[in-house]
Short mmCIF file of C-alpha atoms in Angstrom, two decimals:
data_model
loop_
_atom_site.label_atom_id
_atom_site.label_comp_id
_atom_site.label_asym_id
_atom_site.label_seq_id
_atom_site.Cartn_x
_atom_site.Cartn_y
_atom_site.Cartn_z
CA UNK H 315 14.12 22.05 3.65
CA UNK H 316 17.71 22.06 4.93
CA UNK H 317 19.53 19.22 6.33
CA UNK H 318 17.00 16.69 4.38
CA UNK H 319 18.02 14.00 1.62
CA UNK H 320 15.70 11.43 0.17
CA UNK H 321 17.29 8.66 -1.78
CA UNK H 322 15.80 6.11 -3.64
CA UNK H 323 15.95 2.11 -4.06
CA UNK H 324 15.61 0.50 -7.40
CA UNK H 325 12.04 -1.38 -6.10
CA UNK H 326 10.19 1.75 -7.09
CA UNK H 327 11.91 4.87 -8.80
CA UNK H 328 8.37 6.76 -9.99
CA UNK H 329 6.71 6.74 -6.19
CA UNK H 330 10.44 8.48 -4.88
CA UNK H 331 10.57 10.93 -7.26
CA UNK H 332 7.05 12.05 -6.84
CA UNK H 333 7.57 12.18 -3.00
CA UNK H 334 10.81 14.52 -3.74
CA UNK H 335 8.58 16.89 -6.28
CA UNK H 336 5.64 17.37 -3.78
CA UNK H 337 8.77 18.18 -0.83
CA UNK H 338 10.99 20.34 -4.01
CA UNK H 339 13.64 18.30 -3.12
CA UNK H 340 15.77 16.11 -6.10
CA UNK H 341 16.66 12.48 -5.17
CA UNK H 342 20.27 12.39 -3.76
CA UNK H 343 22.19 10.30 -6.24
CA UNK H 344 23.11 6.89 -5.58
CA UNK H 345 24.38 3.67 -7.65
CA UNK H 346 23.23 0.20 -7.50
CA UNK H 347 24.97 -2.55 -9.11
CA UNK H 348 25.66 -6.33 -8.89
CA UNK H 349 29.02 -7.86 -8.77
CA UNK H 350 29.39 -10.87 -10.84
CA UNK H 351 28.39 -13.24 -8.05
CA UNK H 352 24.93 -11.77 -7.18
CA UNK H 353 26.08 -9.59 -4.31
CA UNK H 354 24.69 -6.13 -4.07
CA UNK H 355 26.95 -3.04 -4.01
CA UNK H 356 25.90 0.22 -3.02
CA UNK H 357 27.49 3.57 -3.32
CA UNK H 358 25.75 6.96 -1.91
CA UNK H 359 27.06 9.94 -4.77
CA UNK H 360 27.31 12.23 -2.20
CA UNK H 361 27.69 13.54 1.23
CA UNK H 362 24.98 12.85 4.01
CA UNK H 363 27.12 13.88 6.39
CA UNK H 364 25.13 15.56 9.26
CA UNK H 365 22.07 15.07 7.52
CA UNK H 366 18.52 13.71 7.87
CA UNK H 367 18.04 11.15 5.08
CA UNK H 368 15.25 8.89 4.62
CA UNK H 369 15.37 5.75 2.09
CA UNK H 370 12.04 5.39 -0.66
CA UNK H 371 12.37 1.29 -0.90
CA UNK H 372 8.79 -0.75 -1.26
CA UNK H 373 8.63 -4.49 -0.84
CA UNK H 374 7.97 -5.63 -4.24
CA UNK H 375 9.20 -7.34 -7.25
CA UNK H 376 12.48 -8.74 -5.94
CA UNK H 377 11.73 -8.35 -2.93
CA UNK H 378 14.82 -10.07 -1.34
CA UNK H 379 16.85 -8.14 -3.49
CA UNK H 380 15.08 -4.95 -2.56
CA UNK H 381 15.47 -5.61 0.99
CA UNK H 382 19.48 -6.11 1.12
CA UNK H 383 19.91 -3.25 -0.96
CA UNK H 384 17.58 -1.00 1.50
CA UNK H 385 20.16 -2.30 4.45
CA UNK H 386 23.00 -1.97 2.91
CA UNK H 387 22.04 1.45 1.63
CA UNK H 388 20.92 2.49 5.11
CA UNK H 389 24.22 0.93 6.43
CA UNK H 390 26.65 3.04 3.61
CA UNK H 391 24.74 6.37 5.26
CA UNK H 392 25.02 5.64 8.86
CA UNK H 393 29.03 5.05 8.28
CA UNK H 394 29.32 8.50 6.22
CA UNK H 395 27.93 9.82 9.39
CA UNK H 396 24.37 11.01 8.71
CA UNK H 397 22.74 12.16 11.39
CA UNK H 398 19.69 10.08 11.58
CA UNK H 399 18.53 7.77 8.72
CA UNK H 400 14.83 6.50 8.00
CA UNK H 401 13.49 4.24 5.95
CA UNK H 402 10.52 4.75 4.04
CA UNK H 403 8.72 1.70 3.16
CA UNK H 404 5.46 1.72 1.22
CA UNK H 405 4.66 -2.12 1.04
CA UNK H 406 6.31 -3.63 4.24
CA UNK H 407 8.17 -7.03 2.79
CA UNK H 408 7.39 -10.44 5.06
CA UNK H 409 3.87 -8.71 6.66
CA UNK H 410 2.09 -11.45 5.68
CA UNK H 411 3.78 -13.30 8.69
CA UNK H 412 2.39 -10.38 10.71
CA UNK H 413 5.21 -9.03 12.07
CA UNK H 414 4.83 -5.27 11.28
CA UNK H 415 3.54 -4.86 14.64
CA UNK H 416 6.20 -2.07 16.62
CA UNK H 417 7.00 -5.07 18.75
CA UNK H 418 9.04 -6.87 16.48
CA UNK H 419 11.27 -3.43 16.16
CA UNK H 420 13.19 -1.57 18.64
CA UNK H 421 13.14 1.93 16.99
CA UNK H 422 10.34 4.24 16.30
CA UNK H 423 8.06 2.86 13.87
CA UNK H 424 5.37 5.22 12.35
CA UNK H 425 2.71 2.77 10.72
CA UNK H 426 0.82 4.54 7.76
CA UNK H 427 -2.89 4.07 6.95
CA UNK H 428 -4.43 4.68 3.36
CA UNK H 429 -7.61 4.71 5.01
CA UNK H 430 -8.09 8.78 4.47
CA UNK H 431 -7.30 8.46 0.69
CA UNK H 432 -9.26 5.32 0.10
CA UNK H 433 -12.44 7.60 1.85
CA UNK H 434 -11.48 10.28 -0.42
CA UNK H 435 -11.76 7.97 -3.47
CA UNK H 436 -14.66 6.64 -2.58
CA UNK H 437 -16.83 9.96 -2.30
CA UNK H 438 -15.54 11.18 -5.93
CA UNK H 439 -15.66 8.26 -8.14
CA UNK H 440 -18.70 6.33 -6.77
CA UNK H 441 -21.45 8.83 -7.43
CA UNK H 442 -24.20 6.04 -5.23
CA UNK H 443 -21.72 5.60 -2.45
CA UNK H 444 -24.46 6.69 0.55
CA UNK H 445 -25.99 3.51 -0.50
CA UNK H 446 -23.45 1.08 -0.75
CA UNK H 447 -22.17 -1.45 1.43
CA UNK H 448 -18.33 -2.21 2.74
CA UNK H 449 -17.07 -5.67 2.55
CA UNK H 450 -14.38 -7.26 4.11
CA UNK H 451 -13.67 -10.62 2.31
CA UNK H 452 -12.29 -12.41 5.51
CA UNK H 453 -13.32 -11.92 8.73
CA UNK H 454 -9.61 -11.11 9.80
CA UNK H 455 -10.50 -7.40 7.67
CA UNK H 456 -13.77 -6.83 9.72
CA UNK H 457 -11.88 -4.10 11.83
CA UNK H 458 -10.97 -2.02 8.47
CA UNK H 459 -14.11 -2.03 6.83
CA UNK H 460 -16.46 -1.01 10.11
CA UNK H 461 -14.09 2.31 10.32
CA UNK H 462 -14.50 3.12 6.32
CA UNK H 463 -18.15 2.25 6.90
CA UNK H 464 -18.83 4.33 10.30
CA UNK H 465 -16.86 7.44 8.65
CA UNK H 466 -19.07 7.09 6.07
CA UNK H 467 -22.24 6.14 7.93
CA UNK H 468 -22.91 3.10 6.15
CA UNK H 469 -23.37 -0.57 6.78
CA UNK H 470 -20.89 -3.60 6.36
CA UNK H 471 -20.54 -6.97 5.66
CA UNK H 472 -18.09 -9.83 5.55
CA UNK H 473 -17.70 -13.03 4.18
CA UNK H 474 -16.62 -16.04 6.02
CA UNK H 475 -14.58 -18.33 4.68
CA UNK H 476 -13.21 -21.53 5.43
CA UNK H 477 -9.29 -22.61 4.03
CA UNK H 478 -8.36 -25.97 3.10
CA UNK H 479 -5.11 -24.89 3.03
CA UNK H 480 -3.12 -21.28 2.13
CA UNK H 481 -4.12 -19.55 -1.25
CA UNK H 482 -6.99 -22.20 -1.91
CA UNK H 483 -10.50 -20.77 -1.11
CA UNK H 484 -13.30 -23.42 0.10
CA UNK H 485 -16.57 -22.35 1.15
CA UNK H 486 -17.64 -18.82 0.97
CA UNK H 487 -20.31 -17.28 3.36
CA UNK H 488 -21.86 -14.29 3.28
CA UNK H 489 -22.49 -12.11 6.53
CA UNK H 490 -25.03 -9.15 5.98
CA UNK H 491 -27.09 -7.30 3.11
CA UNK H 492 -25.80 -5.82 0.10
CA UNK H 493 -28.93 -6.64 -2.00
CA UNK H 494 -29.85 -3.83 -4.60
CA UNK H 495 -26.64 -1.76 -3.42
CA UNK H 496 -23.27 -1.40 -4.64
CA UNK H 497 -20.49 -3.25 -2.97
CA UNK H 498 -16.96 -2.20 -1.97
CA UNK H 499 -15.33 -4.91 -0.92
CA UNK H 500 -11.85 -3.77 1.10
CA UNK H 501 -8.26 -5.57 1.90
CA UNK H 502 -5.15 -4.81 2.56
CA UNK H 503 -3.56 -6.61 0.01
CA UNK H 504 -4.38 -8.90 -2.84
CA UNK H 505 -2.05 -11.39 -4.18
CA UNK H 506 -3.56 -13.97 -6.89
CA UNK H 507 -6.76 -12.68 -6.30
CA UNK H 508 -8.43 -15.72 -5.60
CA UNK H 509 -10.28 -14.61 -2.26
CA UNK H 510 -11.64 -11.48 -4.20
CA UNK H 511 -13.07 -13.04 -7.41
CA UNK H 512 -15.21 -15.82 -5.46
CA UNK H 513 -16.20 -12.93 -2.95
CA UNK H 514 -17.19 -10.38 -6.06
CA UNK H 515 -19.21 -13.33 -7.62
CA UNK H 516 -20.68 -14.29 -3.86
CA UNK H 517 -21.73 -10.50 -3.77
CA UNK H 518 -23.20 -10.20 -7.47
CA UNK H 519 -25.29 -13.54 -6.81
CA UNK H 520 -26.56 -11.78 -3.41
CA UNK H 521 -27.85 -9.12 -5.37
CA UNK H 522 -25.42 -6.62 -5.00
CA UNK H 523 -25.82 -3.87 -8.25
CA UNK H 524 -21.97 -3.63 -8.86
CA UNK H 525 -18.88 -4.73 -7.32
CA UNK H 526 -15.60 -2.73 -6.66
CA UNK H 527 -12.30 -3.82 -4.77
CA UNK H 528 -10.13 -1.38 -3.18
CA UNK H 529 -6.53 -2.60 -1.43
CA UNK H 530 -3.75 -0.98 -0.33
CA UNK H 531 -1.26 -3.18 -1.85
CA UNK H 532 -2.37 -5.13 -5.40
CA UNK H 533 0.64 -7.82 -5.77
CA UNK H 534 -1.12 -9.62 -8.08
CA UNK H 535 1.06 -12.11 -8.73
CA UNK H 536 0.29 -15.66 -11.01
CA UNK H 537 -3.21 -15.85 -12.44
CA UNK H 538 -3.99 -12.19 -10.97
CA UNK H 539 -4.85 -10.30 -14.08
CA UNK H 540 -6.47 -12.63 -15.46
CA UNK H 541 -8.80 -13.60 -12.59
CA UNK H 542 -9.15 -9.26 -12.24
CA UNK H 543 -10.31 -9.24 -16.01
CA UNK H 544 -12.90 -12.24 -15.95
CA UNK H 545 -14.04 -11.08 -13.08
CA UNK H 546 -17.89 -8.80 -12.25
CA UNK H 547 -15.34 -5.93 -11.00
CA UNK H 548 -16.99 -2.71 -12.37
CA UNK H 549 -13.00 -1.57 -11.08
CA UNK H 550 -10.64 -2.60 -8.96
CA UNK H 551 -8.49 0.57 -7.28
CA UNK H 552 -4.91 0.06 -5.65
CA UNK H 553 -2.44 2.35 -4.55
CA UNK H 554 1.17 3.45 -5.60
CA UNK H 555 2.79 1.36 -2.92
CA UNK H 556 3.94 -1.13 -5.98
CA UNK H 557 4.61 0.06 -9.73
CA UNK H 558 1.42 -0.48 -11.75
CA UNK H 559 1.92 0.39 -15.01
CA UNK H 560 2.59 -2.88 -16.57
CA UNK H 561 -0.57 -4.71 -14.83
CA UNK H 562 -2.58 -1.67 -15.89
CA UNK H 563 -1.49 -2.37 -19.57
CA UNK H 564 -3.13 -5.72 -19.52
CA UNK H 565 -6.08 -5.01 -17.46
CA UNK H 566 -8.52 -1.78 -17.88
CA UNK H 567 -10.17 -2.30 -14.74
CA UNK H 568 -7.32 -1.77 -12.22
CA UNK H 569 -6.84 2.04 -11.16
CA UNK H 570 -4.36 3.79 -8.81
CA UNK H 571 -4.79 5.88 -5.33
CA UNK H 572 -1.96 7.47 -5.41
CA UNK H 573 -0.36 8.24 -1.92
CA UNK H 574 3.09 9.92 -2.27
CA UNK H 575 1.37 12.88 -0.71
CA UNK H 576 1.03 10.97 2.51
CA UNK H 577 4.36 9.45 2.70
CA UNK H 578 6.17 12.63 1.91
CA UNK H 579 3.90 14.66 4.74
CA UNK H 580 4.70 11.69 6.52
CA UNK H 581 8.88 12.26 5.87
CA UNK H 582 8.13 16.20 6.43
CA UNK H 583 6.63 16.32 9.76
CA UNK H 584 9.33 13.61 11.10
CA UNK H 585 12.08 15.99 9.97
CA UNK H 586 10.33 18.79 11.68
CA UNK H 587 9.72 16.87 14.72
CA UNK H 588 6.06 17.01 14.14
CA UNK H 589 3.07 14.57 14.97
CA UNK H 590 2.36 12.19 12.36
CA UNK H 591 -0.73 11.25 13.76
CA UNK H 592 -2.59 13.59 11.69
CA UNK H 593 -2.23 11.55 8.70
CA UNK H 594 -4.47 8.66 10.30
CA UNK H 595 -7.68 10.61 9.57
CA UNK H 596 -6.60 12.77 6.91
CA UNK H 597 -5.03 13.35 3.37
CA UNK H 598 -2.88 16.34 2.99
CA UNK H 599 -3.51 19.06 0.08
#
């Protein structure tokens, strides 16, 4: 593709470069550094000028960090006078103030659903899936889980639950059948994994045959692992949008969707001033 660079932050080399392979494209080369004092320096290896460059960074590990170094990357290209500059970002930092919304920006904002892949998962790996159930474990998830469960024309559930206060789980109640059928519970992100341990043990003790999570983003920060492996999970599936490989050292049961297919269809049909809406209800070949 002419005109087209892709560079990549430090939050997540391995997702970049597969997005470059799957467009044949290398990653442009750039440097990141510190100075002495903690301040991030930048420096683009070459020239953008005229060009359509989009910017791999995910909001993980230091995430602060990450996020300078994203702006200050996206800053060093506008001045050497690319033509447009996007960024790609695979785990949206500070969402879980729910500001992701397009309101809270005032540029074209294309927001990207691993709904099509998580379908796709579903139907090859869970050979009973006609008879299983989709679970949101709040009710605040109840929207995602009735669209995975009327494209795949089953039912849902969700469990209700009630806080004492943020990242502490009180009482847990379930809402709906998942007796003598496997169980797929579905979020958008997990973090310690509280929430989804009580709700796969509040599913197993409703009579549910096995218990799998699926999230787009698996943080799993703190007691995460631990809580994944002493946990009734028969697995617990994630995608790509943070590095995995060290959590799936310690923990067999976590396995990874992986979705650079989507974000680089995503980067081609936005250079070729294409509809991205196509990727909302389908994963590209």
């Amino acid at each position: 593709m002419p005109n087209i660079k892709i560079f990549s932050g430090s939050s997540h080399q391995d997702l970049s470069q597969k997005i470059a392979d799957r467009l044949g494209l290398e990653l442009g080369k750039v440097v990141t550094k510190k100075f002495s004092n903690q301040e991030t320096c930048v420096e683009i290896g070459e020239s953008v000028r005229g060009e359509d460059v989009y910017i791999v960074q995910s909001g993980c590990g230091e995430i602060n960090d990450n996020l300078m170094e994203l702006l200050i990357m996206i800053n060093a290209c506008k001045i050497a006078s690319a033509s447009r500059v996007t960024a790609v970002i695979p785990c949206f930092p500070y969402a879980r103030q729910d500001k992701k919304d397009k309101g809270f920006f005032d540029i074209p904002v294309d927001n990207l659903y691993a709904e099509p892949a998580v379908l796709k998962w579903i139907k090859e790996n869970i050979s009973e899936w006609r008879n299983c159930t989709i679970v949101s474990p709040d009710a605040g998830g109840a929207k995602r889980v009735t669209s995975i469960a009327d494209r795949l024309n089953v039912d849902f559930a969700l469990i209700h639950k009630e806080r004492k206060k943020a990242n502490e789980v009180d009482r847990m109640v379930l809402v709906g059948d998942v007796k003598d059928r496997v169980a797929i519970l579905v979020d958008d992100m997990a973090d310690t994994c509280g929430t989804i341990c009580h709700a796969a043990d509040k599913l197993l003790s409703a009579g549910a045959t096995r218990v799998y999570a699926i999230l787009t983003h698996g943080i799993f920060s703190g007691p995460a692992i631990s809580r994944i492996n002493n946990a009734c999970f028969e697995a617990v599936v994630v995608t790509n949008t943070i590095p995995q490989e060290d959590k799936m050292k310690h923990c067999s049961k976590i396995q990874v969707i992986d979705i650079s297919m989507i974000l680089a269809e995503a980067i081609r049909r936005t250079h070729n001033g294409e509809s991205v809406s196509y990727l909302f209800s389908h994963v590209p070949l």
